């Protein structure tokens, strides 16, 4: 395991990376922080740096400086609440916090401050994961693992330079890797908040030379605006990931000739390891795509045996971009990284995701995967959003429960059940239906199922629910 790779500070700031931002200001801030960190650093004792900057220039300048100064860098969400920050401070025990805003229950750190014990004497890049479902973890990456992801991306798309239009958070792997692709390949980077997306067409760029990354809920909102739909259709590639996309959304994107590239990946693999190329998507291919050159995916049964094509099983991953572990613990076995997802590979090597093993619902002895039910409900066009969970039930083991956002108040539960009768087997039609004004999703569009379990339990306790299917 080689942890010693380190890129020079000058190389990191050598070209005008950003469009629409002040590159001179980026270099000025990065140089100032780099000098201060270099003066504070000690051999064999890297500083632990938390970066929680909201402004893109300050965030990137802080990262560039901290990484070049051989620090352990922890990327953090400035919008975390007290509970999340308590977890982070307990786990990390940072030496320095780079944040313009004061974090909850933690005074703004100033130079210099005392060192805290550091169990891992290497320069690492820690990317957060898991915050939406409870415990925050940091996947430990190196410049090499992130570079492997970029190189796999380059080879797969046959590109020398990668330009990105980034509207995802920089602290998240999906946003951060857009910066990495640009800085490693000499590309350009536009950074804009999704709230400001209406300003996007005003940027003086040629979208045909840029990638843009979206989560499904963002794509859905953009396709509701004709001007932004026309703008989106001009992009070289629209990467789509972060959460499962439903068939109606994909069909609408295809109708508008959006060069969509559904992806599969995670923080632990430094973003995508499987991607469907836009031409395949526009030609009607439905899958998560083919495996990128820097990774291998195998489908295994519960005994660990590799399954043949088209058989559903547990997904295991080998990748040069795989993280080294969750801070501060290293993986014991990096050869077969087992994930919670279930899927299958066809004869051409295209991966299809069936769902998450932990989300599987066993109702009346039948295995049910929520993604199938959610897709069918969305296709009725009676709901704006939906999540299917299982709630404990004395007779069924788990009762299938749909928590949804109705299109309008006139739509009844019976209307939806009727619409599903020709689409799903009887045991797959939800027993309970709970309407909400909005579903709890994080910035990447992922549902907080723990919150939904609490909502469902309370709703079913206080409401008289129709027991008939």
C-alpha positions as MATLAB code, in Angstrom:
seq = 'XXXXXXXXXXXXXXXXXXXXXXXXXXXXXXXXXXXXXXXXXXXXXXXXXXXXXXXXXXXXXXXXXXXXXXXXXXXXXXXXXXXXXXXXXXXXXXXXXXXXXXXXXXXXXXXXXXXXXXXXXXXXXXXXXXXXXXXXXXXXXXXXXXXXXXXXXXXXXXXXXXXXXXXXXXXXXXXXXXXXXXXXXXXXXXXXXXXXXXXXXXXXXXXXXXXXXXXXXXXXXXXXXXXXXXXXXXXXXXXXXXXXXXXXXXXXXXXXXXXXXXXXXXXXXXXXXXXXXXXXXXXXXXXXXXXXXXXXXXXXXXXXXXXXXXXXXXXXXXXXXXXXXXXXXXXXXXXXXXXXXXXXXXXXXXXXXXXXXXXXXXXXXXXXXXXXXXXXXXXXXXXXXXXXXXXXXXXXXXXXXXXXXXXXXXXXXXXXXXXXXXXXXXXXXXXXXXXXXXXXXXXXXXXXXXXXXXXXXXXXXXXXXXXXX';
ca = [
       0.000    0.000    0.000;
       1.651    3.200   -1.215;
       0.548    6.274    0.701;
       3.460    8.494   -0.142;
       2.281   10.054   -3.406;
       2.014   13.807   -3.171;
       1.390   16.427   -5.852;
       3.264   19.721   -5.698;
       1.573   22.940   -4.677;
       2.682   24.698   -7.868;
       1.174   21.972  -10.048;
      -2.145   22.279   -8.251;
      -2.441   26.004   -9.003;
      -0.638   26.093  -12.340;
      -3.557   26.948  -14.642;
      -6.761   28.979  -14.630;
      -9.036   26.197  -13.480;
     -12.248   28.085  -12.743;
     -14.713   29.771  -15.055;
     -16.850   32.468  -13.448;
     -14.609   32.692  -10.367;
     -11.423   34.610   -9.527;
      -8.464   32.289  -10.143;
      -6.073   34.911   -8.790;
      -8.020   34.948   -5.528;
      -7.869   31.139   -5.438;
      -4.074   31.257   -5.748;
      -3.762   34.055   -3.187;
      -5.801   32.248   -0.528;
      -4.169   28.897   -1.253;
      -0.678   30.382   -1.029;
      -1.417   32.097    2.287;
      -2.847   28.935    3.876;
      -0.087   26.762    2.419;
       2.629   28.928    3.966;
       0.940   28.857    7.384;
       0.386   25.089    7.292;
       3.936   24.414    6.131;
       5.293   26.434    9.040;
       3.136   24.473   11.489;
       3.792   21.008   10.103;
       6.172   18.581   11.745;
       7.858   15.492   10.276;
       5.863   12.301   10.802;
       2.990   14.265   12.306;
       0.544   15.492    9.642;
      -1.981   18.083   10.710;
      -5.612   17.002   10.705;
      -7.524   19.668    8.827;
     -11.303   19.995    8.625;
     -12.518   21.964    5.604;
     -16.061   23.292    5.959;
     -15.988   26.294    3.656;
     -19.202   27.212    1.863;
     -17.664   29.398   -0.840;
     -16.158   27.340   -3.725;
     -12.965   29.422   -4.058;
     -12.227   29.200   -0.329;
     -13.055   25.494   -0.269;
     -10.761   24.636   -3.172;
      -7.985   26.944   -1.986;
      -8.122   25.320    1.455;
      -7.978   21.827   -0.012;
      -5.131   22.624   -2.401;
      -3.085   24.197    0.385;
      -3.776   21.482    2.958;
      -3.066   18.594    0.594;
       0.131   20.161   -0.717;
       1.254   20.714    2.892;
       0.934   16.949    3.480;
      -2.023   17.279    5.845;
      -4.812   14.853    6.522;
      -7.771   16.587    4.920;
     -11.374   15.993    6.042;
     -14.013   17.364    3.665;
     -17.105   18.407    5.620;
     -20.603   19.723    5.030;
     -20.947   23.243    6.485;
     -24.675   22.607    6.955;
     -24.264   19.686    9.343;
     -26.071   20.208   12.620;
     -24.823   19.769   16.166;
     -25.361   16.000   16.190;
     -23.269   15.488   13.052;
     -20.507   17.833   14.186;
     -20.331   16.115   17.565;
     -19.704   12.846   15.721;
     -17.032   14.442   13.536;
     -15.149   16.189   16.338;
     -15.166   13.031   18.466;
     -13.869   10.928   15.578;
     -11.360   13.313   14.036;
     -10.092   15.493   16.920;
      -8.917   18.086   14.372;
      -5.863   20.263   14.705;
      -7.253   23.050   12.522;
     -10.651   23.947   11.128;
     -10.823   25.955    7.937;
     -14.304   27.485    7.958;
     -15.489   31.047    7.579;
     -18.641   30.344    9.591;
     -18.533   29.238   13.208;
     -19.559   25.603   13.508;
     -22.132   24.457   16.111;
     -20.671   24.300   19.630;
     -17.144   24.775   18.353;
     -15.250   28.039   18.366;
     -13.469   29.061   15.169;
      -9.948   27.633   15.161;
      -7.023   29.992   14.731;
      -3.360   29.441   13.866;
      -1.510   28.031   15.702;
      -3.295   25.496   17.918;
      -2.046   22.463   19.862;
      -1.569   19.174   18.108;
      -3.924   16.279   18.816;
      -2.649   12.688   18.631;
      -2.622   11.385   15.045;
      -2.927    7.586   14.555;
      -2.150    7.584   10.815;
       1.097    9.293    9.768;
       0.222    9.825    6.095;
      -1.343   12.433    3.811;
      -4.900   11.302    3.146;
      -8.077   12.795    1.675;
     -11.139   11.946    3.770;
     -14.507   12.133    2.006;
     -17.670   11.889    4.130;
     -20.346    9.268    3.636;
     -23.325    7.949    5.553;
     -24.575   11.154    7.129;
     -28.129   10.854    5.807;
     -28.686    7.484    7.489;
     -27.029    8.067   10.834;
     -23.345    7.635   11.572;
     -20.938    9.785    9.566;
     -17.889    7.975    8.217;
     -14.908    9.198    6.227;
     -13.635    7.102    3.319;
      -9.829    7.382    3.311;
      -8.534    8.230   -0.159;
      -5.156    9.210   -1.543;
      -4.202   11.284   -4.558;
      -3.504    7.960   -6.264;
      -6.950    6.451   -5.675;
      -8.633    9.632   -6.899;
      -6.301    9.811   -9.903;
      -7.159    6.206  -10.783;
     -10.833    7.207  -10.928;
     -10.011   10.144  -13.218;
      -7.867    8.002  -15.498;
     -10.584    5.352  -15.752;
     -13.045    8.111  -16.678;
     -10.652    9.483  -19.304;
     -10.111    6.095  -20.900;
     -13.783    5.156  -20.871;
     -14.877    8.384  -22.579;
     -11.707    8.639  -24.730;
     -10.882   12.172  -23.584;
      -7.672   14.038  -22.853;
      -9.210   17.038  -21.069;
     -12.312   16.878  -18.860;
     -14.405   20.005  -18.354;
     -17.209   19.982  -15.778;
     -20.191   22.170  -14.921;
     -20.565   21.431  -11.221;
     -23.832   22.039   -9.360;
     -23.213   19.414   -6.672;
     -21.560   20.058   -3.262;
     -17.755   20.070   -3.340;
     -17.532   18.249    0.000;
     -19.407   15.302   -1.542;
     -17.592   12.798   -3.765;
     -19.871   13.622   -6.718;
     -18.856   17.283   -6.646;
     -15.271   16.856   -5.491;
     -14.414   14.421   -8.304;
     -15.483   17.037  -10.849;
     -12.740   19.261   -9.451;
     -10.279   16.357   -9.519;
     -11.059   15.543  -13.174;
     -10.490   19.155  -14.173;
      -7.310   19.736  -12.172;
      -5.657   16.432  -13.168;
      -6.473   16.674  -16.889;
      -5.980   20.429  -17.276;
      -9.705   20.973  -17.780;
     -12.054   23.768  -16.807;
     -14.562   23.903  -13.973;
     -17.744   25.916  -13.492;
     -19.222   25.812   -9.978;
     -22.767   26.952   -9.345;
     -25.341   26.162   -6.679;
     -28.452   24.381   -7.896;
     -30.546   27.211   -6.449;
     -28.836   29.509   -8.965;
     -29.247   27.149  -11.911;
     -31.406   29.658  -13.802;
     -28.187   31.647  -14.285;
     -26.449   28.686  -15.899;
     -27.263   29.422  -19.572;
     -25.644   32.843  -19.148;
     -22.189   31.317  -18.627;
     -20.083   31.828  -21.732;
     -19.191   28.193  -22.305;
     -19.842   25.646  -25.015;
     -21.889   22.928  -23.254;
     -20.829   20.423  -25.935;
     -17.365   20.491  -24.354;
     -18.605   19.954  -20.772;
     -19.906   17.211  -18.508;
     -22.605   18.008  -15.968;
     -23.516   15.729  -13.054;
     -27.034   15.527  -11.622;
     -29.066   13.499   -9.157;
     -32.528   12.360  -10.328;
     -34.498   14.990   -8.416;
     -32.376   17.736  -10.032;
     -32.936   16.279  -13.496;
     -36.659   16.152  -12.829;
     -36.738   19.844  -11.894;
     -34.650   20.916  -14.896;
     -36.920   19.027  -17.290;
     -39.875   21.038  -15.977;
     -38.289   24.196  -17.425;
     -38.208   24.376  -21.227;
     -35.279   26.800  -21.398;
     -33.151   24.690  -19.052;
     -34.175   21.491  -20.861;
     -32.936   22.971  -24.144;
     -29.724   24.051  -22.423;
     -29.210   20.627  -20.836;
     -29.614   18.890  -24.211;
     -26.520   20.746  -25.468;
     -24.132   19.102  -22.982;
     -21.556   16.579  -24.116;
     -22.741   14.212  -21.357;
     -25.176   14.464  -18.436;
     -23.988   12.088  -15.700;
     -26.837   10.842  -13.519;
     -26.261    9.144  -10.170;
     -26.630    9.397   -6.410;
     -29.989    7.616   -6.298;
     -32.058    5.326   -8.553;
     -33.812    7.040  -11.467;
     -37.346    6.031  -12.362;
     -38.425    4.936  -15.849;
     -40.669    7.934  -16.522;
     -37.799   10.319  -15.812;
     -35.441    8.392  -18.106;
     -38.077    8.304  -20.841;
     -38.581   12.062  -20.590;
     -34.824   12.676  -20.798;
     -34.639   10.462  -23.888;
     -37.625   12.273  -25.459;
     -35.729   15.575  -25.093;
     -32.518   14.005  -26.483;
     -30.602   14.557  -23.249;
     -27.235   12.809  -23.573;
     -27.763   11.013  -20.293;
     -25.179    8.689  -18.731;
     -26.653    6.822  -15.729;
     -23.840    5.879  -13.352;
     -23.157    3.585  -10.442;
     -20.518    4.293   -7.837;
     -19.986    5.438   -4.293;
     -17.746    7.455   -2.024;
     -15.645    4.359   -1.322;
     -14.800    3.973   -5.039;
     -14.155    7.685   -5.663;
     -17.357    8.097   -7.651;
     -18.485    6.024  -10.606;
     -17.149    2.634  -11.577;
     -20.022    1.804  -13.956;
     -21.499    4.164  -16.552;
     -23.899    3.886  -19.469;
     -22.630    5.874  -22.444;
     -25.028    8.507  -23.830;
     -25.308    6.846  -27.245;
     -26.364    3.595  -25.571;
     -28.942    5.494  -23.523;
     -30.410    7.294  -26.547;
     -30.533    3.979  -28.415;
     -32.771    2.520  -25.696;
     -30.332    0.664  -23.458;
     -31.561    0.517  -19.852;
     -28.909   -0.362  -17.264;
     -26.291    1.254  -15.071;
     -23.813    0.758  -17.897;
     -20.480   -0.912  -18.445;
     -17.587   -1.169  -16.020;
     -14.891    1.498  -16.263;
     -11.324    0.315  -17.028;
      -9.978    0.904  -13.521;
     -12.537   -1.406  -11.866;
     -13.886   -4.947  -11.846;
     -17.368   -6.002  -10.734;
     -18.425   -9.544   -9.899;
     -21.821  -10.901   -8.875;
     -21.663  -13.474   -6.067;
     -24.112  -15.618   -4.150;
     -24.292  -15.785   -0.360;
     -21.518  -18.411   -0.363;
     -19.174  -16.041   -2.234;
     -19.306  -17.968   -5.501;
     -19.235  -15.935   -8.731;
     -22.552  -16.179  -10.568;
     -22.971  -16.442  -14.355;
     -24.581  -13.761  -16.530;
     -28.119  -12.589  -15.785;
     -28.241  -14.107  -12.294;
     -28.991  -11.705   -9.444;
     -26.583  -11.650   -6.529;
     -24.410   -9.501   -4.293;
     -22.164   -6.967   -6.007;
     -18.450   -7.115   -5.157;
     -15.903   -4.621   -6.428;
     -12.210   -4.429   -7.141;
     -10.940   -0.996   -8.136;
      -7.735    1.026   -8.232;
      -9.890    3.881   -6.952;
     -11.089    1.977   -3.886;
     -10.547    3.822   -0.623;
      -8.186    2.414    1.993;
     -10.872    2.097    4.663;
     -13.008    4.212    6.965;
     -11.005    6.583    9.135;
      -9.071    5.555   11.140;
      -9.320    1.853   10.194;
      -7.904    0.264    7.058;
      -9.681   -2.466    5.084;
      -8.537   -5.987    5.902;
      -9.403   -7.204    2.377;
      -9.323   -4.798   -0.545;
      -9.614   -7.484   -3.223;
     -13.346   -8.004   -2.880;
     -15.213   -4.995   -1.568;
     -18.748   -6.249   -0.857;
     -21.474   -3.629   -1.069;
     -25.105   -3.693   -0.007;
     -26.363   -3.597   -3.584;
     -27.855   -6.478   -5.550;
     -27.561   -6.754   -9.311;
     -26.658   -8.813  -12.345;
     -24.336   -8.583  -15.349;
     -25.550   -9.482  -18.837;
     -23.485  -11.213  -21.527;
     -22.134   -7.869  -22.806;
     -20.989   -6.818  -19.334;
     -23.753   -4.286  -18.646;
     -24.665   -4.032  -14.968;
     -28.268   -3.827  -13.797;
     -28.969   -2.765  -10.211;
     -31.935   -4.518   -8.613;
     -31.879   -2.763   -5.239;
     -30.181   -2.685   -1.875;
     -30.045   -5.890    0.097;
     -30.773   -4.025    3.334;
     -33.836   -2.362    1.744;
     -35.291   -5.734    0.753;
     -38.742   -6.269    2.243;
     -39.943   -9.756    3.155;
     -43.732   -9.726    3.213;
     -45.725  -12.938    3.481;
     -42.554  -14.888    2.716;
     -41.949  -13.025   -0.577;
     -38.788  -11.032   -1.281;
     -39.758   -7.571   -2.535;
     -37.374   -4.866   -3.770;
     -38.682   -1.306   -3.258;
     -37.165    0.068   -6.469;
     -39.565   -2.023   -8.583;
     -42.628   -0.865   -6.642;
     -41.516    2.778   -6.596;
     -40.946    2.746  -10.351;
     -44.437    1.332  -10.981;
     -46.056    3.928   -8.702;
     -44.195    6.786  -10.401;
     -45.338    5.536  -13.802;
     -48.961    6.062  -12.762;
     -48.138    9.796  -12.853;
     -50.290   10.205   -9.754;
     -47.387   11.045   -7.425;
     -44.483   13.477   -7.513;
     -42.280   11.367   -5.261;
     -42.495    8.036   -3.460;
     -40.570    5.667   -1.212;
     -41.615    2.131   -0.328;
     -40.623    0.634    3.032;
     -41.629   -2.333    5.182;
     -43.198   -1.806    8.594;
     -43.498   -4.603   11.184;
     -46.738   -6.561   10.830;
     -48.005   -9.449   12.952;
     -49.515  -11.310    9.997;
     -47.202  -10.414    7.112;
     -43.872  -10.055    8.889;
     -43.476   -6.736    7.071;
     -46.296   -4.773    5.516;
     -45.476   -2.984    2.283;
     -45.946    0.743    2.877;
     -45.833    3.524    0.270;
     -44.993    7.007    1.517;
     -45.707    9.434   -1.302;
     -46.219   13.006   -2.446;
     -49.514   13.097   -4.428;
     -49.815   15.062   -7.661;
     -52.966   16.645   -6.275;
     -55.377   16.271   -3.369;
     -58.061   14.609   -5.515;
     -56.024   11.433   -6.083;
     -57.170    8.646   -3.780;
     -55.427    5.530   -2.526;
     -57.946    3.408   -4.428;
     -57.075    5.217   -7.670;
     -53.423    4.283   -7.236;
     -54.175    0.681   -6.279;
     -56.375    0.306   -9.345;
     -53.662    1.731  -11.604;
     -51.153   -0.796  -10.215;
     -53.311   -3.913  -10.584;
     -52.131   -4.597  -14.145;
     -48.551   -3.595  -13.365;
     -47.677   -5.553  -10.221;
     -48.468   -8.872   -8.583;
     -51.049   -8.572   -5.814;
     -48.477   -9.120   -3.046;
     -46.385   -6.233   -4.399;
     -49.158   -3.637   -4.100;
     -48.554   -1.619   -0.894;
     -50.870   -2.360    2.026;
     -50.470    1.083    3.642;
     -50.374    4.469    1.865;
     -49.107    7.582    3.660;
     -49.243   10.996    1.934;
     -46.659   13.693    2.738;
     -45.964   17.156    1.362;
     -42.315   16.233    0.785;
     -40.006   13.275    1.396;
     -36.823   13.620    3.505;
     -33.986   13.584    0.971;
     -30.398   14.788    1.271;
     -28.663   17.045   -1.252;
     -27.846   14.048   -3.466;
     -31.474   12.976   -3.556;
     -31.132    9.958   -1.270;
     -34.069    9.115    0.948;
     -33.637    9.038    4.718;
     -35.382    5.723    5.362;
     -34.858    5.893    9.117;
     -36.924    9.078    9.232;
     -39.618    7.455    7.092;
     -39.800    4.482    9.444;
     -40.507    6.873   12.329;
     -43.106    8.767   10.276;
     -44.831    5.535    9.200;
     -44.908    4.093   12.711;
     -46.469    7.263   14.119;
     -48.947    7.590   11.250;
     -50.152    4.003   11.529;
     -50.443    4.339   15.298;
     -52.666    7.408   15.109;
     -54.728    6.667   11.987;
     -57.240    3.995   11.207;
     -55.760    2.219    8.204;
     -57.682    0.224    5.643;
     -56.507   -3.370    6.026;
     -57.814   -4.560    2.684;
     -55.556   -4.880   -0.356;
];
